[in-house]
Coordinates of C-alpha atoms and ligand atoms in Angstrom, one line a residue:
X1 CA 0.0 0.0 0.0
X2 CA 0.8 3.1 -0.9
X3 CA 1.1 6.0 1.6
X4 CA -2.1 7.8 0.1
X5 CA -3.6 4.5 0.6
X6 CA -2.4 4.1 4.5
X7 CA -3.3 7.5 5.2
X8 CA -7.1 7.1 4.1
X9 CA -7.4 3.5 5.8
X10 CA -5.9 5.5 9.2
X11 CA -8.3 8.5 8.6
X12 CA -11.5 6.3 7.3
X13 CA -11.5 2.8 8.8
X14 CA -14.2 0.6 8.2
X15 CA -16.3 3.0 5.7
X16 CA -18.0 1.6 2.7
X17 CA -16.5 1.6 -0.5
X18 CA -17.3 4.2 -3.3
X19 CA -17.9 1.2 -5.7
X20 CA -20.6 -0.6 -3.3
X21 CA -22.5 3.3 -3.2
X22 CA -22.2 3.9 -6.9
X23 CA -24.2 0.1 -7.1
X24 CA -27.1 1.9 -4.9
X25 CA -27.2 4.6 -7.7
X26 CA -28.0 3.0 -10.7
X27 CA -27.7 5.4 -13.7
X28 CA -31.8 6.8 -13.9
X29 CA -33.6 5.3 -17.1
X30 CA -34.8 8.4 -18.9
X31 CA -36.2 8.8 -22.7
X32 CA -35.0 11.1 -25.1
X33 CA -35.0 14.7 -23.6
X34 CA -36.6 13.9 -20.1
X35 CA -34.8 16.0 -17.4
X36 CA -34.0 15.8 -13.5
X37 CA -34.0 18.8 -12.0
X38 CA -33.7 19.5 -7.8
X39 CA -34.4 21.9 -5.5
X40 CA -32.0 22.2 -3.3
X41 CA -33.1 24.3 -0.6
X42 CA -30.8 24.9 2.8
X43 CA -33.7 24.9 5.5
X44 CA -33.5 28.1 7.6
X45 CA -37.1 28.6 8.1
X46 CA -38.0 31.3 5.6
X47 CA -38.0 31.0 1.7
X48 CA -37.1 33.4 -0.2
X49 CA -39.0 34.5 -3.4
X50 CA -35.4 33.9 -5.1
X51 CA -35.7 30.1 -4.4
X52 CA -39.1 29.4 -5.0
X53 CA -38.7 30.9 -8.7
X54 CA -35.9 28.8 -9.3
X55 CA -37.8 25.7 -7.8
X56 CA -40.6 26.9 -10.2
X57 CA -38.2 26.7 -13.2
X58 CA -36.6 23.3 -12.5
X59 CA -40.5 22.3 -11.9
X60 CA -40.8 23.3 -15.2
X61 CA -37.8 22.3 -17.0
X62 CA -38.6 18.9 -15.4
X63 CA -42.8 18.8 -16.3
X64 CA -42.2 20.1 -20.1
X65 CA -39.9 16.9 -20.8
X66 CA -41.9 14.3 -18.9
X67 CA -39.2 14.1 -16.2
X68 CA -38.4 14.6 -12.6
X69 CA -38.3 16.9 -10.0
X70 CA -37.0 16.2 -6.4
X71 CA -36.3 17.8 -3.5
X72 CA -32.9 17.8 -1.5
X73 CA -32.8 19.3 1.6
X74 CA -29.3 20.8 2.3
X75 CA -29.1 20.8 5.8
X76 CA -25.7 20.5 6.9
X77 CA -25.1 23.8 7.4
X78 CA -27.8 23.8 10.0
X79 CA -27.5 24.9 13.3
X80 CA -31.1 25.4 14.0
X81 CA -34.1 23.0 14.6
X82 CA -34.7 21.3 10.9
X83 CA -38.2 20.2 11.5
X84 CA -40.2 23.6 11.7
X85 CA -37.8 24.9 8.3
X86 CA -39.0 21.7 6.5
X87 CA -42.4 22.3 7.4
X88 CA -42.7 25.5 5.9
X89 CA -40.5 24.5 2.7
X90 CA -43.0 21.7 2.1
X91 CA -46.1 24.0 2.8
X92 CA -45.2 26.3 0.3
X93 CA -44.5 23.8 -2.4
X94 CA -47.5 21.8 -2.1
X95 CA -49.5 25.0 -1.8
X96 CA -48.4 26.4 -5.1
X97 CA -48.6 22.5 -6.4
X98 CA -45.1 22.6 -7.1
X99 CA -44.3 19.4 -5.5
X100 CA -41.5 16.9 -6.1
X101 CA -42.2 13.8 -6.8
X102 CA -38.9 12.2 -5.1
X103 CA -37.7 13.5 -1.5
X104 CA -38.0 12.9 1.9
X105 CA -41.3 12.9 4.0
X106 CA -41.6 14.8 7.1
X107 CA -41.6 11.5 9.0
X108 CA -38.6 10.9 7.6
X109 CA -39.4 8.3 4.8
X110 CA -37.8 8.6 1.2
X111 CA -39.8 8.4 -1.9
X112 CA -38.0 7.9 -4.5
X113 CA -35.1 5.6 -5.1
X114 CA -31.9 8.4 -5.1
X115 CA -32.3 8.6 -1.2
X116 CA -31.6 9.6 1.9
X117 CA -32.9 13.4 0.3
X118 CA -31.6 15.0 3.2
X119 CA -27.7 15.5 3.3
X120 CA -27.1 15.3 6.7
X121 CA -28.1 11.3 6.2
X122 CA -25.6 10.9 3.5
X123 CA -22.8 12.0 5.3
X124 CA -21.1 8.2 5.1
X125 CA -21.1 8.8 1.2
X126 CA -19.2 12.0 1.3
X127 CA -16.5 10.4 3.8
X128 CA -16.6 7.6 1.4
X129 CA -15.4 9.7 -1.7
X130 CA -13.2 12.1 0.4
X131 CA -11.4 8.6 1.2
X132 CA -11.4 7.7 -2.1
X133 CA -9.8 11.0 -3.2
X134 CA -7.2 10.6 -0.1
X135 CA -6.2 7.7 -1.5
X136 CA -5.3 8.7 -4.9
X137 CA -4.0 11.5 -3.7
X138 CA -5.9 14.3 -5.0
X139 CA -7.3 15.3 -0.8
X140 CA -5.2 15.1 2.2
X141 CA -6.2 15.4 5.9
X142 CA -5.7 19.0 6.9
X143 CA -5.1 19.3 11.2
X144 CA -5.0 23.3 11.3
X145 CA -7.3 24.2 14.2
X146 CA -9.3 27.0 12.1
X147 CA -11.0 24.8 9.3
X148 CA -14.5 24.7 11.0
X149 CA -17.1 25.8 8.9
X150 CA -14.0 27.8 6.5
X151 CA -14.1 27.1 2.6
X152 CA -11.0 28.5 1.8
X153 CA -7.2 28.4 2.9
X154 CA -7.3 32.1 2.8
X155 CA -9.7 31.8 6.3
X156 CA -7.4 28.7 7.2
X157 CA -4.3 30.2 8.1
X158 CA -5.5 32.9 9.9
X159 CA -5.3 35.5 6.7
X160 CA -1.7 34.8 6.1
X161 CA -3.0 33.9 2.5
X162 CA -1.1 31.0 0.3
X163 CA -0.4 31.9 -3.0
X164 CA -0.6 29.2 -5.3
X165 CA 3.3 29.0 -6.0
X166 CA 4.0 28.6 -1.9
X167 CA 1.4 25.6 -1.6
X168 CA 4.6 23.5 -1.0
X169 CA 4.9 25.4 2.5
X170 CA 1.5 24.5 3.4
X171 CA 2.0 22.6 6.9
X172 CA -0.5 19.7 5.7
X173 CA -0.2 19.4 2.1
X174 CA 2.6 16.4 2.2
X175 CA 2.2 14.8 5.6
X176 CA 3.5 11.3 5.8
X177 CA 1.8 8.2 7.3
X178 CA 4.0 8.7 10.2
X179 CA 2.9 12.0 10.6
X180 CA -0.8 11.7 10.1
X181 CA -0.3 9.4 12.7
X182 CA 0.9 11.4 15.0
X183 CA -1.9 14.2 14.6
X184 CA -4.5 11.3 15.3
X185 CA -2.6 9.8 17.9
X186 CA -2.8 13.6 19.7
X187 CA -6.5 13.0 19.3
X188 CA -6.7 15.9 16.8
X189 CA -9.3 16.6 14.3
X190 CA -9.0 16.4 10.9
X191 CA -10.7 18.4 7.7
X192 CA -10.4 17.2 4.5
X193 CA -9.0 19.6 1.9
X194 CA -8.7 19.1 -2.0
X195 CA -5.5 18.9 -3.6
X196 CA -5.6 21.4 -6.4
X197 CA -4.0 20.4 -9.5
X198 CA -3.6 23.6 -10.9
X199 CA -1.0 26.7 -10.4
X200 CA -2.8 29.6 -11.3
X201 CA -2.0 29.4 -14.5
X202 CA -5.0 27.4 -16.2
X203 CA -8.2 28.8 -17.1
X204 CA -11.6 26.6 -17.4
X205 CA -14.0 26.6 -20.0
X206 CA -17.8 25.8 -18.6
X207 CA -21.7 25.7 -20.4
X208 CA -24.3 27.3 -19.2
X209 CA -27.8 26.7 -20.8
X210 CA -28.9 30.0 -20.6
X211 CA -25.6 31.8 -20.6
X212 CA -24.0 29.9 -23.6
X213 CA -20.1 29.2 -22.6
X214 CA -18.2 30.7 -19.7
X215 CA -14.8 31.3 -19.6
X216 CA -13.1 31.8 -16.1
X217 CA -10.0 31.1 -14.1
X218 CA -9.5 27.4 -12.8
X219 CA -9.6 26.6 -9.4
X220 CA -5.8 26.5 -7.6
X221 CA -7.2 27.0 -4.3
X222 CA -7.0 23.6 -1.6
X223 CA -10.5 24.2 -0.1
X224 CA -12.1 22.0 2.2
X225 CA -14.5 19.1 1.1
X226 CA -14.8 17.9 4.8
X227 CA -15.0 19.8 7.4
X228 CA -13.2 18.8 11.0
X229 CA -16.7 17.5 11.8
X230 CA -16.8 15.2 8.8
X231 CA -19.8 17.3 7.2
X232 CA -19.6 18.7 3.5
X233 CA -19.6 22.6 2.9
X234 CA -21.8 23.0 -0.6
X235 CA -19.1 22.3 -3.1
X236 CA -18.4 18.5 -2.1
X237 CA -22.0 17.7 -1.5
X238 CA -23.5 19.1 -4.5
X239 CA -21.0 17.1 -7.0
X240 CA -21.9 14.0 -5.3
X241 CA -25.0 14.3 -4.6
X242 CA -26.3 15.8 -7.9
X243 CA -23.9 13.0 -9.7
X244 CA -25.5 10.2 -7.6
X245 CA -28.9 11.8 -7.4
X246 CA -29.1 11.8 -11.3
X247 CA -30.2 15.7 -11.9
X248 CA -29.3 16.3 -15.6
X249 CA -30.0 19.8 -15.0
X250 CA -28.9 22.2 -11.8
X251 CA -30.8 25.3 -11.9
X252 CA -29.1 27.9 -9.0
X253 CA -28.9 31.2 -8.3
X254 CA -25.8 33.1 -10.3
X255 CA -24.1 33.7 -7.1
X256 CA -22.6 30.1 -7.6
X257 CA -21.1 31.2 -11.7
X258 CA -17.9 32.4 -9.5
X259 CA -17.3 29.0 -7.5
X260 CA -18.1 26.9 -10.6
X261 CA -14.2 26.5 -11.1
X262 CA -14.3 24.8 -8.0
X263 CA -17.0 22.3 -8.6
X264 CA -15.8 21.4 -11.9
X265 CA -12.4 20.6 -10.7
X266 CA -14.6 18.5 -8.2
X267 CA -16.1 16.4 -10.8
X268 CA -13.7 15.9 -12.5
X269 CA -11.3 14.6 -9.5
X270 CA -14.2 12.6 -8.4
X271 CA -13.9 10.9 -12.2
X272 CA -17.9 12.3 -12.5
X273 CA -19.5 13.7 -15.8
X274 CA -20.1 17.0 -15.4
X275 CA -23.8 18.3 -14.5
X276 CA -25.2 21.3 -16.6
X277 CA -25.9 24.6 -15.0
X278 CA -28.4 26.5 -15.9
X279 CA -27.5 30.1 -13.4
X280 CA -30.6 32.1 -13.3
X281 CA -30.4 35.5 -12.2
X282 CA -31.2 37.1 -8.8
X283 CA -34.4 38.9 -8.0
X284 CA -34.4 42.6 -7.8
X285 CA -36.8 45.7 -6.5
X286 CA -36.5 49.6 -6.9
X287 CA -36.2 50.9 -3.5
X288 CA -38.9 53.8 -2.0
X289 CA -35.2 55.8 -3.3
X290 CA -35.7 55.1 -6.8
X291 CA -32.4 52.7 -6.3
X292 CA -32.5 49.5 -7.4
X293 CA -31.2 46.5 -5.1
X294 CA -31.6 43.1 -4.4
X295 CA -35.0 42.0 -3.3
X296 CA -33.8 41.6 0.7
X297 CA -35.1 39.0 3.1
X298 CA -34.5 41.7 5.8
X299 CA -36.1 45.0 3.8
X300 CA -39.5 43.3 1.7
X301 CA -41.8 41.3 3.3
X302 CA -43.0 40.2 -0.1
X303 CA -39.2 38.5 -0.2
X304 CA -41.0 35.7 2.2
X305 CA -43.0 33.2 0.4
X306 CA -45.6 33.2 3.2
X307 CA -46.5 36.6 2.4
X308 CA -48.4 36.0 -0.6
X309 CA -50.3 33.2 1.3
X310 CA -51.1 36.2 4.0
X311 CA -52.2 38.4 1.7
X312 CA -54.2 35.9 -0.1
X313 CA -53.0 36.5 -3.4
X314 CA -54.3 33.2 -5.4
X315 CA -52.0 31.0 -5.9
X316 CA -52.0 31.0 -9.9
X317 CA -51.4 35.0 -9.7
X318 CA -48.1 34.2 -8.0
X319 CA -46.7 31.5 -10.4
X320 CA -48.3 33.4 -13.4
X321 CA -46.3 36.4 -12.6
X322 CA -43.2 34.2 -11.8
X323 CA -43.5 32.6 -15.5
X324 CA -43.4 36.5 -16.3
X325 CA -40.0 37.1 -14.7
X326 CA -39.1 33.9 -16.6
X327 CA -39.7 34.7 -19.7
X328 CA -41.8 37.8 -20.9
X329 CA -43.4 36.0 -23.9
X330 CA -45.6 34.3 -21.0
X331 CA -47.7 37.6 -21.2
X332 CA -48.3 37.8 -24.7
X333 CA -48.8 34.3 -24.2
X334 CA -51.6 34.7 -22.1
X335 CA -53.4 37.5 -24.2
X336 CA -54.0 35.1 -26.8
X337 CA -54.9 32.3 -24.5
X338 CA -57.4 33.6 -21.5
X339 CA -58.5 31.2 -20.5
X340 CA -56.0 28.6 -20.4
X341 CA -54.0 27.2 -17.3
X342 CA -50.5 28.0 -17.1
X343 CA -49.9 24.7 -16.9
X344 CA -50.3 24.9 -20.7
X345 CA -47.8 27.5 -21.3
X346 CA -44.3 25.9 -22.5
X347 CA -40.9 27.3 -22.5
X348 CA -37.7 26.3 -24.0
X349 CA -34.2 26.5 -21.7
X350 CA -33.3 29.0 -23.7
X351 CA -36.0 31.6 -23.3
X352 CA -35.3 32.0 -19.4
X353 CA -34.2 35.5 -18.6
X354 CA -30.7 36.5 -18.2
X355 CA -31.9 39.8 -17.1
X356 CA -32.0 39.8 -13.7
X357 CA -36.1 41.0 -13.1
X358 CA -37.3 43.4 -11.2
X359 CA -40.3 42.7 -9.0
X360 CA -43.0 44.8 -9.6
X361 CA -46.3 44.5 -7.3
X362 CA -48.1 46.7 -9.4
X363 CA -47.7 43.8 -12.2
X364 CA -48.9 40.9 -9.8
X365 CA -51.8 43.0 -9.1
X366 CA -52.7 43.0 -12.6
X367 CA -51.6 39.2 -12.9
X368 CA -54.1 38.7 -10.3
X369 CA -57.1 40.7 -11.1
X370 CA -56.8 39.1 -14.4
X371 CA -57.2 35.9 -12.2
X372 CA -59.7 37.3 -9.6
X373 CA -62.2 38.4 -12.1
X374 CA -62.6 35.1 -13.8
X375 CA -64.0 33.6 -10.5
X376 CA -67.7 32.8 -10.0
X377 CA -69.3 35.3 -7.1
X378 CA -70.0 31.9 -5.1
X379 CA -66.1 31.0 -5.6
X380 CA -64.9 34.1 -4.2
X381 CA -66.6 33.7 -1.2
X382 CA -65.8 30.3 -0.4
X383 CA -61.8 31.2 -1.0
X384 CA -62.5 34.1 1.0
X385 CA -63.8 32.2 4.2
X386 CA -60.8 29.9 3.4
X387 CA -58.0 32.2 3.6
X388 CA -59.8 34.0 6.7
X389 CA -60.1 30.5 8.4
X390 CA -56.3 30.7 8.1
X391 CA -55.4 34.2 8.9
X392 CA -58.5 36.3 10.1
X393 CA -60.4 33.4 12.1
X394 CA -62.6 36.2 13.3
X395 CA -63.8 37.2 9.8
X396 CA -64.4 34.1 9.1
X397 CA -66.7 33.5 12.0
X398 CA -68.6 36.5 10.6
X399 CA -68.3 35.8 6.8
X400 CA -70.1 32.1 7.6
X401 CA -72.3 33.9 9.9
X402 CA -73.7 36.2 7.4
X403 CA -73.2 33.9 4.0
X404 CA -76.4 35.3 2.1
X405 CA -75.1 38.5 2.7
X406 CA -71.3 37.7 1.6
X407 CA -71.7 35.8 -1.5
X408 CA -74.8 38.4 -2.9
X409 CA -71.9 40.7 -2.4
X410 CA -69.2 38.4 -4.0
X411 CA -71.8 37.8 -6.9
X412 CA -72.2 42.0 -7.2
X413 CA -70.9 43.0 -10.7
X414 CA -69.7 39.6 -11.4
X415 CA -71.5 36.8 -12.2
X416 CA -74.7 39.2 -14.5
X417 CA -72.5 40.9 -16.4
X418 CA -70.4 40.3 -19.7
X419 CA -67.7 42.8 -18.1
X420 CA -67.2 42.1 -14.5
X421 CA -65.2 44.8 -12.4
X422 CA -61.7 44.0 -12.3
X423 CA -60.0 45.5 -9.3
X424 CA -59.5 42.7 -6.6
X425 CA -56.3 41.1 -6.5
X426 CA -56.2 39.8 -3.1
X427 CA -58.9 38.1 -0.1
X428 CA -57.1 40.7 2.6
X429 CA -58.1 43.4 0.7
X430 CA -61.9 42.1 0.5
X431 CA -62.6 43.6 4.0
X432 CA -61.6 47.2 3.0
X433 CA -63.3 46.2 -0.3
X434 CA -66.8 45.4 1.2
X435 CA -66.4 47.7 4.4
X436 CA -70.0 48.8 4.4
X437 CA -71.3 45.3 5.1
X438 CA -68.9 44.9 8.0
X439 CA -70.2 48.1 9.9
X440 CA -72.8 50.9 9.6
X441 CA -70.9 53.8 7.7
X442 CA -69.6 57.1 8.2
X443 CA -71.5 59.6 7.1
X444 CA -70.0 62.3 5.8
X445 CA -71.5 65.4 3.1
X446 CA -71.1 69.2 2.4
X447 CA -74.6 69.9 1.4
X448 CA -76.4 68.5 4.7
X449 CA -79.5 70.0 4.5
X450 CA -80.0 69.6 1.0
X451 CA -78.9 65.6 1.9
X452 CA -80.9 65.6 4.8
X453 CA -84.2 66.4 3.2
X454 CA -84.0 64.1 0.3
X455 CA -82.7 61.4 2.5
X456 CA -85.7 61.6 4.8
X457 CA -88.1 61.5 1.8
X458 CA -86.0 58.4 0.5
X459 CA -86.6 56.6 2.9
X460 CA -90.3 57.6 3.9
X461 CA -91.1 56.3 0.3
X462 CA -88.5 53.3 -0.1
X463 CA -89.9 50.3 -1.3
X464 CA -87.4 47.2 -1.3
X465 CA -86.7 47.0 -5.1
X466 CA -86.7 43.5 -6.9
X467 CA -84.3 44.7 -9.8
X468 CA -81.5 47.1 -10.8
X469 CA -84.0 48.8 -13.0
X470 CA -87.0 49.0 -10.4
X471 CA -84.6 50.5 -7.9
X472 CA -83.2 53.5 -10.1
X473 CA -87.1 54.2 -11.5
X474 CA -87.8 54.5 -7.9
X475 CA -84.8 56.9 -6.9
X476 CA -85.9 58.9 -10.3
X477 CA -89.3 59.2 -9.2
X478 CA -88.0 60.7 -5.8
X479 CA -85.3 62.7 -6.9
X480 CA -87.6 64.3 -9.6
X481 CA -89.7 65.1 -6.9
X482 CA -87.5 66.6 -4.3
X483 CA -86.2 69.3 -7.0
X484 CA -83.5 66.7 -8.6
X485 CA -82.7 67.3 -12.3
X486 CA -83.9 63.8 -13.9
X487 CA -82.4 65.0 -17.1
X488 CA -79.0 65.2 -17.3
X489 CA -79.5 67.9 -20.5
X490 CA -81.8 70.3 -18.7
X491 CA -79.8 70.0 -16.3
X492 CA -76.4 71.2 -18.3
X493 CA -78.8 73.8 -19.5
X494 CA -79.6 75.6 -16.2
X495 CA -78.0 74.0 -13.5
X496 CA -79.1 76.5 -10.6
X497 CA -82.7 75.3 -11.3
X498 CA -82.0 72.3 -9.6
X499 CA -80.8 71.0 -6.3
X500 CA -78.1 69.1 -8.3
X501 CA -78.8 66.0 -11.1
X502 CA -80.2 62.2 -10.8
X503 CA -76.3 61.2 -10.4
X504 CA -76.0 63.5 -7.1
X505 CA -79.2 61.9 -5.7
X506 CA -77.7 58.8 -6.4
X507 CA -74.7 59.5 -4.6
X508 CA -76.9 60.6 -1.6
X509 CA -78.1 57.5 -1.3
X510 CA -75.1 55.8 -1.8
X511 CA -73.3 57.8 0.7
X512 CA -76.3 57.5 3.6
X513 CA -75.7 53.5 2.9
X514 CA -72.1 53.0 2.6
X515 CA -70.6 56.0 3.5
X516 CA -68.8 55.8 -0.1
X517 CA -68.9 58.4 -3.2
X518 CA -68.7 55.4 -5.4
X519 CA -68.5 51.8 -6.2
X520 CA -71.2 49.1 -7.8
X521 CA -74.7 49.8 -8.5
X522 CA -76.4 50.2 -5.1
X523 CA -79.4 47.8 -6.1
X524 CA -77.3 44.9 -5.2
X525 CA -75.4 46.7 -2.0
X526 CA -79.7 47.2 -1.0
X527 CA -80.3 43.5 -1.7
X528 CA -77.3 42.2 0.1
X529 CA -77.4 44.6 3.6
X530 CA -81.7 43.7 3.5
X531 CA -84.4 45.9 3.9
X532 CA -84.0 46.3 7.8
X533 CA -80.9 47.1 7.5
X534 CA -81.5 49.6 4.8
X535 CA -83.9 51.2 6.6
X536 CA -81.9 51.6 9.6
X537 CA -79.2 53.1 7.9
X538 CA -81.6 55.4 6.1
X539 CA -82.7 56.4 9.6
X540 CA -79.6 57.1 10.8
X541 CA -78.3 59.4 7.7
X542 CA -81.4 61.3 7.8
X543 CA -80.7 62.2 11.3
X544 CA -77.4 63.8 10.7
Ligands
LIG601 N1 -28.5 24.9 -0.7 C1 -28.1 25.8 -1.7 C2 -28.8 27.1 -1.6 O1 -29.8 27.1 -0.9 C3 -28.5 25.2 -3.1 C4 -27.9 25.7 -4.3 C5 -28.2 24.8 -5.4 O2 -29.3 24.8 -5.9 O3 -27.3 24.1 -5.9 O4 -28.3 28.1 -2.0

């Protein structure tokens, strides 16, 4: 045996053999063009709107070719509790329905046959490849005290950095058996670091799908694949993982374009086919300043995932809008097709942005009341008592309590007419939106007595009307008699004749029942608060 060989039995004993885990990984049996594609997210308890869209474009590089998408938990960087941070990873996916169909339950069962999906399970395979690279030299044992949680020799030797033509003086680089020995013997930990092949000199030439080629430096830098704990940082674990795993595709954020070097030298020490990349760009948002930055997890509560989900944006208007930062021919894309799912909408590799987009809440309001408006008056309310049960358990209470009331209002302006108003993009918002049915308005006017008067006659002659039409012949009939222009003409031609026109009356009345200027026609606010209520609130105005 060799020293490489010695050194890796000392460091590894009694670890299985790369060979017997590449057996447990058959090669995956896919037809022409089906991808794999991951997501790989770290579990810190939050997800950011960054992750989710590129989990939403390897969901749909993998669903367009008939292939797979899984989920890999990337948890060895984690101090904190797992559990909770995998719950609300999995909630979000399988609310937006962008589920894998290979990873790891939440009681800890695998589907799929690529398993364990979470890393921190699979730590025996990356010991077992960091042997194997000990042993043909291309890793060696590092015993420095300062390699926990470090990535780079720079960090290692306490900022005294190594350039690459003094590797030679780095204390672990060439330890012997003997000395290895030693170090153990001592009871010191160990990290594992990479021997670098290169000088400096040699530049690296990688593909990405979206980016076409990149050209960059090679790595010459020793960094760590294990860690004195004997847990991967991301470099080690993703060139395993994503080669044993099968993905065919890795969709990440461009942040990882500058450690590529690194990885590919990985693969290729490992003897492993490279993976394509396909980097996608980093969201962005224009500041209150007029200053564009990156969308922060710290700054934008829409940077959460959950906050769409507490706004009760539906769920559509949030992947529709994504498929817009993807790639813009989505919208035209949706102009000529209505009324078709998403789902329907295909994109090639190649059309996903390379601009990094701006997030724009103004557009996903649009998105949205695009969706909204297509929703049956019945629907709405049922999704509205839905997402109060979840966030507002109060409305809800009331919402069941007073159905008739909610859906006649949901149905307002929606389901009668060819061109249904178009201005809710959210269920929070539906509170503000319907505020009158909530609680008895606010009366406010400037002409009181001229209000007062016609208000009091309103009501003295208000009969509970039985259609839109029957209700404005009625407030005609009034205001024509309480010195109201019913002509809008005459009424042009000498306004001082006239207390003001049919429109003013109309406001009146709207204002003495919902405290509001404007909004739909108040036949169906009169047949959704009922004629008591009506009444009562007639009563009240005309007392002002
Ligand atoms: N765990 C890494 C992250 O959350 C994954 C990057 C990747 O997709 O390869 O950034």
């Amino acid at each position: 045996m060799n020293d490489y060989k010695l050194i890796a039995e000392l460091l590894f004993p009694n670890i299985e053999k790369t060979d017997e885990i590449l057996k447990r990984y058959p090669s995956r049996d896919l037809n022409n063009g089906e991808q794999v594609t991951r997501f790989a997210p770290s579990p810190t308890g939050f997800m950011h709107i960054g992750n989710f869209f590129q989990a939403f474009i390897s969901y749909n590089i993998a669903r367009q070719s008939d292939g797979v998408f899984y989920l890999r938990l990337e948890d060895t960087d984690s101090k904190r509790e797992v559990k909770e941070a995998k719950e609300i990873i999995y909630q979000i996916l399988e609310k937006f329905n962008v589920f894998p169909t290979e990873y790891q339950t939440l009681e800890g069962k695998d589907i799929g046959k690529y398993g364990p999906y979470v890393q921190s399970q699979r730590v025996n395979i990356y010991n077992a490849f960091a042997k194997k690279l000990v042993e043909e030299g291309k890793a060696f044992p590092c015993f420095c005290k300062k390699t926990e949680g470090k990535e780079d020799v720079l960090k290692l030797r306490e900022n005294k950095f190594i350039e690459d033509n003094e590797k030679e003086y780095d204390p672990c680089r060439n330890l012997s058996y003997q000395e290895v020995k030693e170090h153990l013997d001592k009871g010191e930990k160990f990290a594992i670091r990479l021997k670098t092949k290169n000088d400096g000199s040699q530049r690296v030439k990688f593909y990405d799908l979206i980016k076409g080629e990149i050209e960059a430096k090679a790595n010459s830098k020793d960094f760590i694949l294990l860690k004195n704990d004997g847990i991967p940082p991301y470099a080690f674990a993703h060139a395993i993982d994503d080669t044993l795993m099968g993905t065919t595709i890795v969709v990440r954020g461009e942040e990882y374009i500058s450690s590529t070097p690194m990885h590919i030298e990985l693969f290729e020490a490992l003897g492993f086919k490279p993976t394509s990349y396909c980097h996608n760009p980093l969201i962005w948002k224009i500041d209150e300043n007029g200053k564009k930055r990156k969308i922060s997890k710290r700054k934008d509560p829409e940077a959460d995932m959950r906050f769409y989900f507490s706004e009760g944006y539906p769920k559509e208007s949030i992947l529709e809008y994504l498929l817009n930062l993807i790639n813009s021919g989505f919208e035209i894309w949706r102009k000529n097709n209505p009324t078709l799912s998403w789902e329907e909408y295909k994109f090639g590799i190649k059309d996903i942005t390379t601009v990094a987009p701006v997030f724009d809440i103004v557009k996903l309001n649009d998105i949205a009341k695009n969706i909204v408006v297509q929703i049956s008056g019945e629907k709405l309310f049922d999704n509205w008592v839905k997402w109060a049960k979840e966030y507002d358990g109060e409305l809800a209470e009331e919402l069941v309590i007073n159905k008739e009331k909610f859906v006649k209002l949901c149905k307002m302006e929606r389901d009668d007419t060819a061109k249904p108003r178009k201005d809710i993009y959210n269920y929070k918002m539906l509170k503000e939106y319907f505020s009158y049915a909530f609680k008895k308005p606010k009366v406010v006017v400037e002409e009181k007595d001229i209000f007062k008067d016609f208000i009091t006659n309103y009501k003295n002659s208000f009969i509970m009307p039985n259609s839109n039409q029957e209700w404005f012949d009625h407030i005609k009939d009034i205001a024509g008699q309480n010195g109201f222009a019913i002509d809008n003409k005459l009424y042009k031609q000498n306004p001082e004749a006239y207390k003001g026109n049919i429109a003013k009356a109309c406001e009146f009345a709207r204002i003495a029942l919902t405290g509001q200027k404007s909004g739909p026609s108040l036949y169906y606010i009169i047949d959704a608060l009922g004629e008591s209520e009506v009444r009562e609130r007639l009563e009240s105005a005309s007392k002002i």
